[in-house]
Amino acid sequence: MPTKTKTQATLVWPPVLIREDETEEERKLRVGDEAEAKRVSDTIDRQIEVDRQVKSKTAQGAKILLLGQAESGKSTVLKNFQLHFAPKAFELEAEVWRPVIHLNLVRSVNFIVNLVLSRNQGLRDSLPNHQRKPSITSRPIGNDLRKLCVRLAPLRQVEENLIKILSGDENPRSGDSSGVNSQPYNPAKAPDVAIAAGKGWRQAFSLQRRSLESLGSSTKSDRSDDGQNRRILAALGDDIAALWKDEIVQHVLKSSEIALEEQPGFFLDQVVRITKEDYRPRPDDVLKARVTTIGPEEHTIIAESGSEKAKQWTIYDVGGSRGQRAAWAQFFDDVNIIIFLAPMSGFNQVLAEDESVNRLTDSLRLWQLICSNKILAGVEFVLFLNKLDILDAKLKSGVQFSSFVTSYTNKPNETKPVARYLLDVFVSLHQQYSPKRRKLHPHLTCAVDTKATSSIITRIQEVILVKILAQTNII
Ligand SMILES: Nc1nc2c(ncn2[C@@H]2O[C@H](COP(=O)(O)OP(=O)(O)OP(=O)(O)O)[C@@H](O)[C@H]2O)c(=O)[nH]1
Ligand SMILES: [Mg+2]
């Protein structure tokens, strides 16, 4: 059996030859040098391993979970991430959103027509004397407005066609969770569109378009439902615009306390552009398009350029209404970051699914629950106090914040102090209920403002990088 001789190289690198005539002093020096070389080598190895881990973790990208009540803006934030990291793919997909945008528009129109016709009866009587201007009271529905409503009647068929296109179902049933949820007319609530989880509706529509294109159908000769819808909308564009501008319509909406322009999927101020037969959605249209998310969705975004090129982001988007929240927990132990959305404009609104609950109260309770969750103790939190623009419009229109939030006393009914107040409330709940100390990254946001949201996303990227470095014990 070979034995180790004194001249044999030891296991350190570079190999050290040990002289036979080595003195005790030289031996000590050599052993010291070897220990130092090993320390340096181990440090380099550790650094290589850390770099490898960071690289693999960052290449894999972060996993983000979007949480918040229904209509808080989760899917809108997801679209912002898609636009930020993969603008080309976003642009390519824009066309798929056209029927959703058209459906949002058409449902608003049908909603107004139903509302006007149903209120017509009592309209004259309901107007106070001083508001009975001849322009309003002497022009009851029987005249111009009634004719307008009659001309707009084909939009009911368009609504049905669009639902059919989006659900991929020949006979869509109302409230069917497997397809588009066509809610019955409800004068107290804005029309909404719910589409089941997954990308089925996008695929159904894009497949339909592709097969038409391969048959050489141009927009003009397109005899599909989609082509027919476009032609009807183009023909009725001016009438829709006239309906929205109509004095009686505006009066009925105001007296019914319905602010359509503050509600999701509002496109009535863009009618002329959106009803053109060759309309192609712009990114800001796609951001405003409203589809209720049903069931969790996993989205993968691959960065198209820049230093982040090819990096993959996984974003989980969930449904926010109460019935959907049980599905959130399955993602809790697999995410790096949670973006929680709370719409600041909800202070004077109630939940669609439970009209006894104020939206702001619901957001605060939800936030408290998420903050106190032990599984999430090590997860980084980003808070979006969203819909800043709608909050601003509401306060400017005279809605008193203190009438709904009684603890807001002796402060101005203005956007800045109100937003500051809400921020303080959310931050202190986080401090109070987090199982252990954790940094919070709060932002006042308007998720339909792509530019502002893009710069927030850049800051979130930094947070994620720091988090990954911390996880690999670098900092
Ligand atoms: N004006 C304005 N609209 C917003 C803002 N954020 C989101 N929206 C709109 O609000 C609507 C609802 O947003 P979504 O992103 O669909 O809400 P969600 O949280 O995904 O809702 P669920 O899927 O039902 O849980 C959409 O029409 C958005 O365009 C905002 O900051 N300002
Ligand atoms: Mg959604």
Short mmCIF file of C-alpha atoms and ligand atoms in Angstrom, two decimals:
data_model
loop_
_atom_site.label_atom_id
_atom_site.label_comp_id
_atom_site.label_asym_id
_atom_site.label_seq_id
_atom_site.Cartn_x
_atom_site.Cartn_y
_atom_site.Cartn_z
CA MET A 1 0.00 0.00 0.00
CA PRO A 2 1.59 3.33 -1.05
CA THR A 3 2.38 5.65 1.81
CA LYS A 4 2.46 9.42 1.63
CA THR A 5 6.08 10.61 1.39
CA LYS A 6 7.27 14.02 2.46
CA THR A 7 7.91 15.08 -1.17
CA GLN A 8 4.42 14.13 -2.34
CA ALA A 9 2.15 17.00 -3.28
CA THR A 10 -0.43 17.77 -0.62
CA LEU A 11 -4.09 18.27 -1.50
CA VAL A 12 -3.84 22.07 -1.56
CA TRP A 13 -3.77 23.86 -4.87
CA PRO A 14 -1.33 24.89 -6.25
CA PRO A 15 0.54 21.79 -5.06
CA VAL A 16 3.28 22.53 -2.54
CA LEU A 17 6.42 20.54 -2.52
CA ILE A 18 7.71 19.91 0.97
CA ARG A 19 11.45 19.94 1.25
CA GLU A 20 13.11 17.22 3.29
CA ASP A 21 15.48 19.70 4.95
CA GLU A 22 12.63 22.05 5.98
CA THR A 23 13.34 23.77 9.29
CA GLU A 24 10.72 24.14 11.99
CA GLU A 25 10.40 27.86 11.23
CA GLU A 26 9.94 27.19 7.53
CA ARG A 27 7.37 24.53 8.33
CA LYS A 28 5.32 26.99 10.40
CA LEU A 29 5.49 29.56 7.60
CA ARG A 30 4.45 26.98 5.04
CA VAL A 31 1.49 25.76 7.13
CA GLY A 32 0.37 29.39 7.60
CA ASP A 33 0.61 30.02 3.84
CA GLU A 34 -1.35 26.86 3.13
CA ALA A 35 -4.10 27.85 5.57
CA GLU A 36 -4.31 31.30 3.97
CA ALA A 37 -4.41 29.78 0.47
CA LYS A 38 -7.21 27.46 1.58
CA ARG A 39 -9.16 30.35 3.11
CA VAL A 40 -8.87 32.33 -0.13
CA SER A 41 -9.80 29.29 -2.18
CA ASP A 42 -12.83 28.54 0.03
CA THR A 43 -13.98 32.17 -0.22
CA ILE A 44 -13.74 32.00 -4.01
CA ASP A 45 -15.65 28.71 -4.05
CA ARG A 46 -18.34 30.20 -1.83
CA GLN A 47 -18.59 33.26 -4.05
CA ILE A 48 -18.89 31.06 -7.16
CA GLU A 49 -21.64 29.07 -5.48
CA VAL A 50 -23.49 32.24 -4.40
CA ASP A 51 -23.14 33.69 -7.92
CA ARG A 52 -24.51 30.46 -9.31
CA GLN A 53 -27.46 30.55 -6.93
CA VAL A 54 -28.17 34.23 -7.61
CA LYS A 55 -27.90 33.62 -11.33
CA SER A 56 -30.21 30.64 -11.27
CA LYS A 57 -32.69 32.38 -8.98
CA THR A 58 -32.72 35.62 -10.95
CA ALA A 59 -32.79 33.78 -14.29
CA GLN A 60 -35.73 31.83 -13.00
CA GLY A 61 -37.23 35.19 -12.14
CA ALA A 62 -39.42 36.15 -9.30
CA LYS A 63 -42.78 34.70 -8.43
CA ILE A 64 -45.31 37.39 -7.70
CA LEU A 65 -48.77 36.95 -6.24
CA LEU A 66 -51.36 39.67 -6.82
CA LEU A 67 -53.94 40.02 -4.07
CA GLY A 68 -56.81 42.39 -3.31
CA GLN A 69 -60.59 42.61 -3.52
CA ALA A 70 -62.48 42.44 -6.82
CA GLU A 71 -61.91 45.44 -9.11
CA SER A 72 -58.87 46.53 -7.09
CA GLY A 73 -56.70 46.40 -10.24
CA LYS A 74 -54.81 43.08 -9.98
CA SER A 75 -55.25 42.07 -13.62
CA THR A 76 -54.42 45.65 -14.64
CA VAL A 77 -51.11 45.44 -12.77
CA LEU A 78 -50.44 42.11 -14.50
CA LYS A 79 -50.97 43.85 -17.87
CA ASN A 80 -48.50 46.56 -16.77
CA PHE A 81 -45.86 43.88 -16.09
CA GLN A 82 -46.52 42.37 -19.52
CA LEU A 83 -46.21 45.77 -21.17
CA HIS A 84 -43.04 46.61 -19.21
CA PHE A 85 -41.13 43.38 -19.88
CA ALA A 86 -42.62 42.08 -23.10
CA PRO A 87 -44.05 45.03 -25.07
CA LYS A 88 -43.87 43.20 -28.42
CA ALA A 89 -45.89 40.24 -27.14
CA PHE A 90 -48.31 42.69 -25.52
CA GLU A 91 -48.77 44.54 -28.81
CA LEU A 92 -49.35 41.25 -30.65
CA GLU A 93 -52.02 40.28 -28.16
CA ALA A 94 -53.78 43.65 -28.23
CA GLU A 95 -56.17 42.56 -30.99
CA VAL A 96 -57.48 39.78 -28.75
CA TRP A 97 -58.80 42.45 -26.37
CA ARG A 98 -60.94 44.14 -29.02
CA PRO A 99 -64.13 42.10 -28.39
CA VAL A 100 -63.73 42.68 -24.64
CA ILE A 101 -63.45 46.44 -25.19
CA HIS A 102 -66.42 46.36 -27.56
CA LEU A 103 -68.40 44.33 -25.04
CA ASN A 104 -67.51 46.81 -22.26
CA LEU A 105 -68.73 49.64 -24.49
CA VAL A 106 -71.87 47.94 -25.73
CA ARG A 107 -72.90 46.90 -22.23
CA SER A 108 -72.55 50.51 -21.07
CA VAL A 109 -74.79 51.62 -23.93
CA ASN A 110 -77.41 48.92 -23.31
CA PHE A 111 -77.28 49.75 -19.62
CA ILE A 112 -77.98 53.43 -20.32
CA VAL A 113 -80.79 52.62 -22.76
CA ASN A 114 -82.44 50.31 -20.21
CA LEU A 115 -82.01 52.85 -17.46
CA VAL A 116 -83.41 55.73 -19.51
CA LEU A 117 -86.39 53.73 -20.70
CA SER A 118 -87.17 52.43 -17.21
CA ARG A 119 -86.84 55.86 -15.60
CA ASN A 120 -88.65 57.68 -18.37
CA GLN A 121 -92.00 57.16 -16.86
CA GLY A 122 -91.25 59.01 -13.67
CA LEU A 123 -88.63 61.39 -15.06
CA ARG A 124 -90.76 64.46 -15.59
CA ASP A 125 -92.28 64.13 -12.11
CA SER A 126 -88.94 63.45 -10.45
CA LEU A 127 -87.34 66.65 -11.73
CA PRO A 128 -87.49 69.54 -9.25
CA ASN A 129 -89.29 72.57 -10.65
CA HIS A 130 -86.15 74.64 -11.11
CA GLN A 131 -84.57 71.85 -13.17
CA ARG A 132 -87.53 71.51 -15.51
CA LYS A 133 -85.72 73.27 -18.29
CA PRO A 134 -87.63 73.16 -21.56
CA SER A 135 -84.70 71.30 -23.09
CA ILE A 136 -85.26 68.43 -20.67
CA THR A 137 -88.91 68.35 -19.78
CA SER A 138 -90.44 69.22 -23.11
CA ARG A 139 -88.34 66.61 -24.82
CA PRO A 140 -89.53 63.39 -23.27
CA ILE A 141 -88.35 60.09 -24.56
CA GLY A 142 -91.04 59.97 -27.22
CA ASN A 143 -88.96 62.26 -29.40
CA ASP A 144 -85.26 62.36 -30.17
CA LEU A 145 -84.05 60.21 -27.32
CA ARG A 146 -86.59 57.49 -27.96
CA LYS A 147 -85.59 57.39 -31.63
CA LEU A 148 -81.98 57.21 -30.59
CA CYS A 149 -82.74 54.31 -28.25
CA VAL A 150 -84.59 52.50 -31.03
CA ARG A 151 -81.68 52.99 -33.44
CA LEU A 152 -79.35 51.55 -30.82
CA ALA A 153 -81.50 48.42 -30.37
CA PRO A 154 -79.23 46.24 -32.61
CA LEU A 155 -76.57 46.57 -29.91
CA ARG A 156 -78.45 43.98 -27.86
CA GLN A 157 -77.69 41.46 -30.57
CA VAL A 158 -74.10 42.70 -30.72
CA GLU A 159 -73.80 42.13 -26.97
CA GLU A 160 -75.02 38.56 -27.38
CA ASN A 161 -72.67 37.95 -30.30
CA LEU A 162 -69.70 39.27 -28.38
CA ILE A 163 -70.51 37.07 -25.41
CA LYS A 164 -70.73 34.14 -27.81
CA ILE A 165 -67.35 35.00 -29.34
CA LEU A 166 -65.67 35.40 -25.98
CA SER A 167 -67.14 32.31 -24.39
CA GLY A 168 -66.66 30.18 -27.49
CA ASP A 169 -70.17 28.96 -26.73
CA GLU A 170 -72.98 28.90 -29.27
CA ASN A 171 -75.60 29.24 -26.54
CA PRO A 172 -74.02 31.03 -23.60
CA ARG A 173 -76.11 30.85 -20.44
CA SER A 174 -76.28 33.76 -18.07
CA GLY A 175 -74.07 33.32 -15.00
CA ASP A 176 -72.31 30.29 -16.46
CA SER A 177 -68.94 30.14 -14.73
CA SER A 178 -67.45 28.13 -17.55
CA GLY A 179 -67.80 31.02 -19.93
CA VAL A 180 -68.65 34.67 -19.97
CA ASN A 181 -70.90 35.81 -17.20
CA SER A 182 -73.56 37.95 -18.78
CA GLN A 183 -75.20 39.52 -15.78
CA PRO A 184 -78.81 40.56 -16.05
CA TYR A 185 -79.58 44.27 -16.20
CA ASN A 186 -79.29 45.80 -12.78
CA PRO A 187 -79.89 49.53 -12.58
CA ALA A 188 -77.79 49.90 -9.45
CA LYS A 189 -74.67 48.28 -10.82
CA ALA A 190 -72.43 48.86 -13.77
CA PRO A 191 -72.36 46.13 -16.39
CA ASP A 192 -69.47 43.75 -15.96
CA VAL A 193 -67.90 40.89 -17.88
CA ALA A 194 -66.69 37.75 -16.15
CA ILE A 195 -64.59 35.21 -17.99
CA ALA A 196 -63.46 31.88 -16.65
CA ALA A 197 -59.86 31.17 -15.66
CA GLY A 198 -57.26 30.36 -18.25
CA LYS A 199 -56.80 31.84 -21.66
CA GLY A 200 -59.65 29.98 -23.32
CA TRP A 201 -61.48 33.09 -24.45
CA ARG A 202 -58.30 34.58 -25.93
CA GLN A 203 -57.54 31.38 -27.78
CA ALA A 204 -61.13 30.99 -28.98
CA PHE A 205 -61.10 34.50 -30.43
CA SER A 206 -57.60 34.41 -31.90
CA LEU A 207 -58.25 31.02 -33.50
CA GLN A 208 -61.41 32.38 -35.06
CA ARG A 209 -59.52 35.40 -36.44
CA ARG A 210 -56.66 33.28 -37.71
CA SER A 211 -58.93 30.89 -39.58
CA LEU A 212 -60.70 33.84 -41.19
CA GLU A 213 -57.40 35.43 -42.16
CA SER A 214 -56.17 32.18 -43.68
CA LEU A 215 -59.32 32.13 -45.80
CA GLY A 216 -58.32 35.58 -47.05
CA SER A 217 -61.14 37.48 -45.38
CA SER A 218 -60.47 41.16 -45.16
CA THR A 219 -62.22 43.30 -42.57
CA LYS A 220 -64.54 44.66 -45.25
CA SER A 221 -65.74 41.31 -46.54
CA ASP A 222 -65.66 39.61 -43.14
CA ARG A 223 -69.03 37.87 -42.81
CA SER A 224 -68.26 36.40 -39.39
CA ASP A 225 -70.03 37.53 -36.22
CA ASP A 226 -66.97 39.60 -35.45
CA GLY A 227 -67.10 41.37 -38.82
CA GLN A 228 -70.81 41.98 -38.46
CA ASN A 229 -70.34 43.43 -34.98
CA ARG A 230 -67.69 45.81 -36.26
CA ARG A 231 -69.94 47.04 -39.05
CA ILE A 232 -72.90 47.62 -36.72
CA LEU A 233 -70.69 49.46 -34.25
CA ALA A 234 -69.19 51.60 -37.00
CA ALA A 235 -72.68 52.48 -38.25
CA LEU A 236 -73.87 53.38 -34.74
CA GLY A 237 -70.76 55.19 -33.51
CA ASP A 238 -72.26 58.68 -33.88
CA ASP A 239 -75.52 57.61 -32.21
CA ILE A 240 -73.63 56.16 -29.25
CA ALA A 241 -71.67 59.39 -28.91
CA ALA A 242 -74.94 61.36 -29.08
CA LEU A 243 -76.52 59.14 -26.41
CA TRP A 244 -73.60 59.76 -24.05
CA LYS A 245 -73.77 63.53 -24.61
CA ASP A 246 -77.55 63.71 -24.27
CA GLU A 247 -78.69 66.05 -21.52
CA ILE A 248 -81.50 63.79 -20.32
CA VAL A 249 -79.18 60.78 -20.20
CA GLN A 250 -76.70 62.74 -18.10
CA HIS A 251 -79.50 63.91 -15.84
CA VAL A 252 -80.87 60.40 -15.34
CA LEU A 253 -77.41 59.06 -14.54
CA LYS A 254 -76.70 61.88 -12.12
CA SER A 255 -80.03 61.63 -10.36
CA SER A 256 -79.52 57.86 -10.06
CA GLU A 257 -76.04 58.55 -8.60
CA ILE A 258 -74.38 56.43 -11.26
CA ALA A 259 -70.94 57.69 -12.35
CA LEU A 260 -70.23 55.40 -15.30
CA GLU A 261 -66.94 57.18 -15.98
CA GLU A 262 -65.64 55.99 -12.61
CA GLN A 263 -66.64 52.40 -13.23
CA PRO A 264 -64.58 49.63 -14.84
CA GLY A 265 -64.62 49.20 -18.60
CA PHE A 266 -65.67 52.78 -19.38
CA PHE A 267 -65.10 53.62 -23.05
CA LEU A 268 -67.96 56.02 -23.81
CA ASP A 269 -65.56 58.97 -24.02
CA GLN A 270 -63.63 57.19 -26.81
CA VAL A 271 -66.59 56.06 -28.92
CA VAL A 272 -65.57 57.56 -32.27
CA ARG A 273 -62.16 55.87 -32.27
CA ILE A 274 -63.28 52.56 -30.79
CA THR A 275 -66.24 52.02 -33.10
CA LYS A 276 -64.19 52.49 -36.30
CA GLU A 277 -64.33 49.31 -38.37
CA ASP A 278 -60.55 48.99 -38.45
CA TYR A 279 -60.10 49.77 -34.75
CA ARG A 280 -57.02 48.27 -33.13
CA PRO A 281 -56.75 48.57 -29.34
CA ARG A 282 -53.97 50.76 -27.98
CA PRO A 283 -52.10 49.66 -24.85
CA ASP A 284 -54.07 52.12 -22.70
CA ASP A 285 -57.35 50.66 -24.04
CA VAL A 286 -56.17 47.16 -23.10
CA LEU A 287 -55.37 48.40 -19.61
CA LYS A 288 -58.84 49.83 -19.21
CA ALA A 289 -60.63 46.75 -20.54
CA ARG A 290 -62.50 45.03 -17.76
CA VAL A 291 -62.74 41.26 -17.40
CA THR A 292 -63.50 39.74 -14.00
CA THR A 293 -60.95 37.06 -13.19
CA ILE A 294 -62.51 33.78 -12.17
CA GLY A 295 -60.14 31.27 -10.63
CA PRO A 296 -56.37 31.66 -10.27
CA GLU A 297 -54.29 32.19 -13.40
CA GLU A 298 -50.57 31.64 -13.78
CA HIS A 299 -48.86 33.98 -16.25
CA THR A 300 -45.30 33.67 -17.46
CA ILE A 301 -43.61 36.74 -18.86
CA ILE A 302 -40.24 36.45 -20.61
CA ALA A 303 -38.35 39.73 -20.71
CA GLU A 304 -37.72 40.73 -24.32
CA SER A 305 -34.74 43.05 -23.93
CA GLY A 306 -32.37 44.93 -21.66
CA SER A 307 -30.24 43.52 -18.88
CA GLU A 308 -33.20 41.37 -17.85
CA LYS A 309 -33.48 39.76 -21.30
CA ALA A 310 -34.80 36.18 -21.26
CA LYS A 311 -35.52 36.40 -17.55
CA GLN A 312 -38.76 34.75 -16.66
CA TRP A 313 -41.39 36.25 -14.38
CA THR A 314 -44.22 34.23 -12.97
CA ILE A 315 -47.27 36.17 -11.89
CA TYR A 316 -50.27 34.63 -10.20
CA ASP A 317 -53.47 36.59 -10.78
CA VAL A 318 -56.49 35.59 -8.73
CA GLY A 319 -60.16 36.47 -8.52
CA GLY A 320 -60.76 39.01 -5.76
CA SER A 321 -64.43 38.57 -4.88
CA ARG A 322 -65.19 36.80 -1.61
CA GLY A 323 -66.07 33.49 -3.23
CA GLN A 324 -62.66 33.42 -4.92
CA ARG A 325 -60.45 34.06 -1.92
CA ALA A 326 -60.20 30.48 -0.68
CA ALA A 327 -58.05 29.75 -3.75
CA TRP A 328 -55.35 32.27 -2.73
CA ALA A 329 -53.62 30.22 -0.03
CA GLN A 330 -52.29 27.56 -2.43
CA PHE A 331 -49.70 30.12 -3.64
CA PHE A 332 -48.58 31.38 -0.24
CA ASP A 333 -45.54 29.14 0.23
CA ASP A 334 -44.24 29.55 -3.30
CA VAL A 335 -43.91 33.30 -3.87
CA ASN A 336 -41.13 35.85 -3.37
CA ILE A 337 -43.32 38.86 -3.33
CA ILE A 338 -46.95 39.84 -2.81
CA ILE A 339 -48.44 42.91 -4.40
CA PHE A 340 -51.55 43.82 -2.45
CA LEU A 341 -53.96 46.23 -4.10
CA ALA A 342 -56.42 48.40 -2.22
CA PRO A 343 -58.49 50.84 -4.28
CA MET A 344 -58.62 54.15 -2.42
CA SER A 345 -61.72 55.16 -4.38
CA GLY A 346 -63.76 52.39 -2.70
CA PHE A 347 -64.48 54.42 0.44
CA ASN A 348 -68.05 55.24 -0.71
CA GLN A 349 -68.78 51.92 -2.42
CA VAL A 350 -70.04 48.54 -1.29
CA LEU A 351 -68.94 45.10 -2.43
CA ALA A 352 -70.77 43.77 -5.48
CA GLU A 353 -71.04 40.36 -3.80
CA ASP A 354 -72.26 41.73 -0.44
CA GLU A 355 -73.92 45.11 -0.44
CA SER A 356 -73.77 45.33 3.35
CA VAL A 357 -69.98 45.70 3.29
CA ASN A 358 -68.10 48.88 2.49
CA ARG A 359 -65.21 48.31 0.05
CA LEU A 360 -62.64 50.19 2.10
CA THR A 361 -63.59 48.26 5.26
CA ASP A 362 -63.25 45.01 3.29
CA SER A 363 -59.82 46.05 1.96
CA LEU A 364 -58.58 46.89 5.46
CA ARG A 365 -59.81 43.57 6.91
CA LEU A 366 -58.25 41.67 4.05
CA TRP A 367 -54.95 43.53 4.48
CA GLN A 368 -54.93 42.75 8.20
CA LEU A 369 -55.50 39.05 7.46
CA ILE A 370 -52.73 38.91 4.86
CA CYS A 371 -50.29 40.82 7.11
CA SER A 372 -50.89 38.49 10.04
CA ASN A 373 -50.55 35.28 8.00
CA LYS A 374 -47.64 33.26 9.40
CA ILE A 375 -46.86 31.43 6.15
CA LEU A 376 -46.28 34.82 4.56
CA ALA A 377 -44.02 36.08 7.35
CA GLY A 378 -40.91 35.85 5.14
CA VAL A 379 -42.51 37.21 1.99
CA GLU A 380 -41.82 40.76 0.81
CA PHE A 381 -44.92 42.98 0.65
CA VAL A 382 -45.62 45.69 -1.88
CA LEU A 383 -48.75 47.75 -1.25
CA PHE A 384 -50.54 49.55 -4.09
CA LEU A 385 -53.03 52.10 -2.80
CA ASN A 386 -54.65 52.21 -6.20
CA LYS A 387 -57.15 54.26 -8.21
CA LEU A 388 -55.63 57.54 -7.11
CA ASP A 389 -57.18 59.22 -10.16
CA ILE A 390 -60.72 58.10 -9.24
CA LEU A 391 -60.20 59.15 -5.63
CA ASP A 392 -59.14 62.56 -6.92
CA ALA A 393 -62.17 62.86 -9.23
CA LYS A 394 -64.56 61.80 -6.45
CA LEU A 395 -63.23 64.28 -3.92
CA LYS A 396 -63.22 67.06 -6.51
CA SER A 397 -66.83 66.27 -7.40
CA GLY A 398 -67.74 67.02 -3.78
CA VAL A 399 -68.04 63.54 -2.22
CA GLN A 400 -67.01 63.98 1.42
CA PHE A 401 -64.46 61.39 2.58
CA SER A 402 -65.28 62.11 6.23
CA SER A 403 -68.93 61.17 5.67
CA PHE A 404 -67.79 57.60 5.07
CA VAL A 405 -64.64 57.48 7.21
CA THR A 406 -65.70 59.12 10.43
CA SER A 407 -62.22 58.96 11.98
CA TYR A 408 -61.03 61.43 9.32
CA THR A 409 -61.80 64.62 11.18
CA ASN A 410 -60.71 68.24 10.82
CA LYS A 411 -58.76 67.54 7.67
CA PRO A 412 -59.34 68.89 4.16
CA ASN A 413 -61.39 66.90 1.66
CA GLU A 414 -58.43 66.81 -0.71
CA THR A 415 -56.56 64.01 -2.44
CA LYS A 416 -53.14 64.45 -0.82
CA PRO A 417 -54.21 64.41 2.85
CA VAL A 418 -56.80 61.68 2.23
CA ALA A 419 -54.23 59.46 0.48
CA ARG A 420 -51.71 60.20 3.25
CA TYR A 421 -54.29 59.23 5.86
CA LEU A 422 -55.07 55.93 4.11
CA LEU A 423 -51.36 55.21 3.71
CA ASP A 424 -50.82 55.71 7.45
CA VAL A 425 -53.71 53.39 8.30
CA PHE A 426 -52.44 50.60 6.01
CA VAL A 427 -48.81 51.00 7.15
CA SER A 428 -49.73 50.88 10.83
CA LEU A 429 -51.91 47.77 10.33
CA HIS A 430 -48.92 46.13 8.68
CA GLN A 431 -46.68 47.07 11.59
CA GLN A 432 -49.20 45.91 14.14
CA TYR A 433 -50.15 42.57 12.60
CA SER A 434 -46.99 41.24 10.91
CA PRO A 435 -45.73 38.15 12.82
CA LYS A 436 -42.17 39.55 12.61
CA ARG A 437 -40.59 42.80 11.51
CA ARG A 438 -40.81 43.17 7.79
CA LYS A 439 -40.18 45.99 5.37
CA LEU A 440 -43.19 47.30 3.46
CA HIS A 441 -42.98 48.97 0.06
CA PRO A 442 -46.07 51.17 -0.31
CA HIS A 443 -47.02 53.14 -3.43
CA LEU A 444 -49.88 55.47 -4.32
CA THR A 445 -50.84 54.25 -7.77
CA CYS A 446 -52.99 54.71 -10.81
CA ALA A 447 -52.67 51.35 -12.55
CA VAL A 448 -54.05 52.64 -15.84
CA ASP A 449 -51.14 55.10 -16.03
CA THR A 450 -48.58 52.87 -17.77
CA LYS A 451 -45.66 55.28 -17.46
CA ALA A 452 -45.96 55.80 -13.72
CA THR A 453 -46.58 52.09 -13.13
CA SER A 454 -43.55 51.16 -15.24
CA SER A 455 -41.26 53.15 -12.95
CA ILE A 456 -42.82 51.45 -9.91
CA ILE A 457 -42.13 48.07 -11.55
CA THR A 458 -38.47 49.05 -11.89
CA ARG A 459 -38.40 49.74 -8.16
CA ILE A 460 -40.08 46.40 -7.45
CA GLN A 461 -37.33 44.72 -9.52
CA GLU A 462 -34.76 46.25 -7.16
CA VAL A 463 -36.70 45.01 -4.13
CA ILE A 464 -36.76 41.50 -5.60
CA LEU A 465 -33.03 41.54 -6.34
CA VAL A 466 -32.22 42.66 -2.78
CA LYS A 467 -34.53 39.93 -1.46
CA ILE A 468 -32.78 37.25 -3.54
CA LEU A 469 -29.35 38.48 -2.44
CA ALA A 470 -30.52 38.40 1.17
CA GLN A 471 -31.81 34.86 0.72
CA THR A 472 -28.40 33.79 -0.57
CA ASN A 473 -26.77 35.40 2.50
CA ILE A 474 -24.82 38.02 0.54
CA ILE A 475 -26.22 40.93 2.47
N1 LIG B 1 -59.27 54.81 -13.43
C1 LIG B 1 -58.63 53.73 -12.98
N2 LIG B 1 -59.06 52.52 -13.32
C2 LIG B 1 -58.37 51.46 -12.84
C3 LIG B 1 -57.23 51.58 -12.02
N3 LIG B 1 -56.78 50.34 -11.73
C4 LIG B 1 -57.61 49.48 -12.37
N4 LIG B 1 -58.57 50.16 -13.04
C5 LIG B 1 -59.69 49.63 -13.81
O1 LIG B 1 -60.52 48.96 -12.88
C6 LIG B 1 -61.10 47.82 -13.49
C7 LIG B 1 -60.87 46.63 -12.60
O2 LIG B 1 -59.53 46.28 -12.63
P1 LIG B 1 -59.06 44.76 -12.69
O3 LIG B 1 -57.58 44.79 -12.85
O4 LIG B 1 -59.86 44.01 -13.66
O5 LIG B 1 -59.45 44.31 -11.21
P2 LIG B 1 -59.12 42.91 -10.52
O6 LIG B 1 -58.53 43.22 -9.19
O7 LIG B 1 -58.33 42.05 -11.42
O8 LIG B 1 -60.59 42.34 -10.30
P3 LIG B 1 -61.04 40.79 -10.19
O9 LIG B 1 -60.46 40.07 -11.35
O10 LIG B 1 -62.53 40.85 -10.22
O11 LIG B 1 -60.53 40.30 -8.87
C8 LIG B 1 -60.49 47.71 -14.88
O12 LIG B 1 -61.41 48.21 -15.83
C9 LIG B 1 -59.27 48.60 -14.82
O13 LIG B 1 -58.98 49.19 -16.05
C10 LIG B 1 -56.81 52.90 -11.66
O14 LIG B 1 -55.83 53.12 -10.92
N5 LIG B 1 -57.55 53.93 -12.17
MG MG B 2 -58.72 40.28 -12.36
#
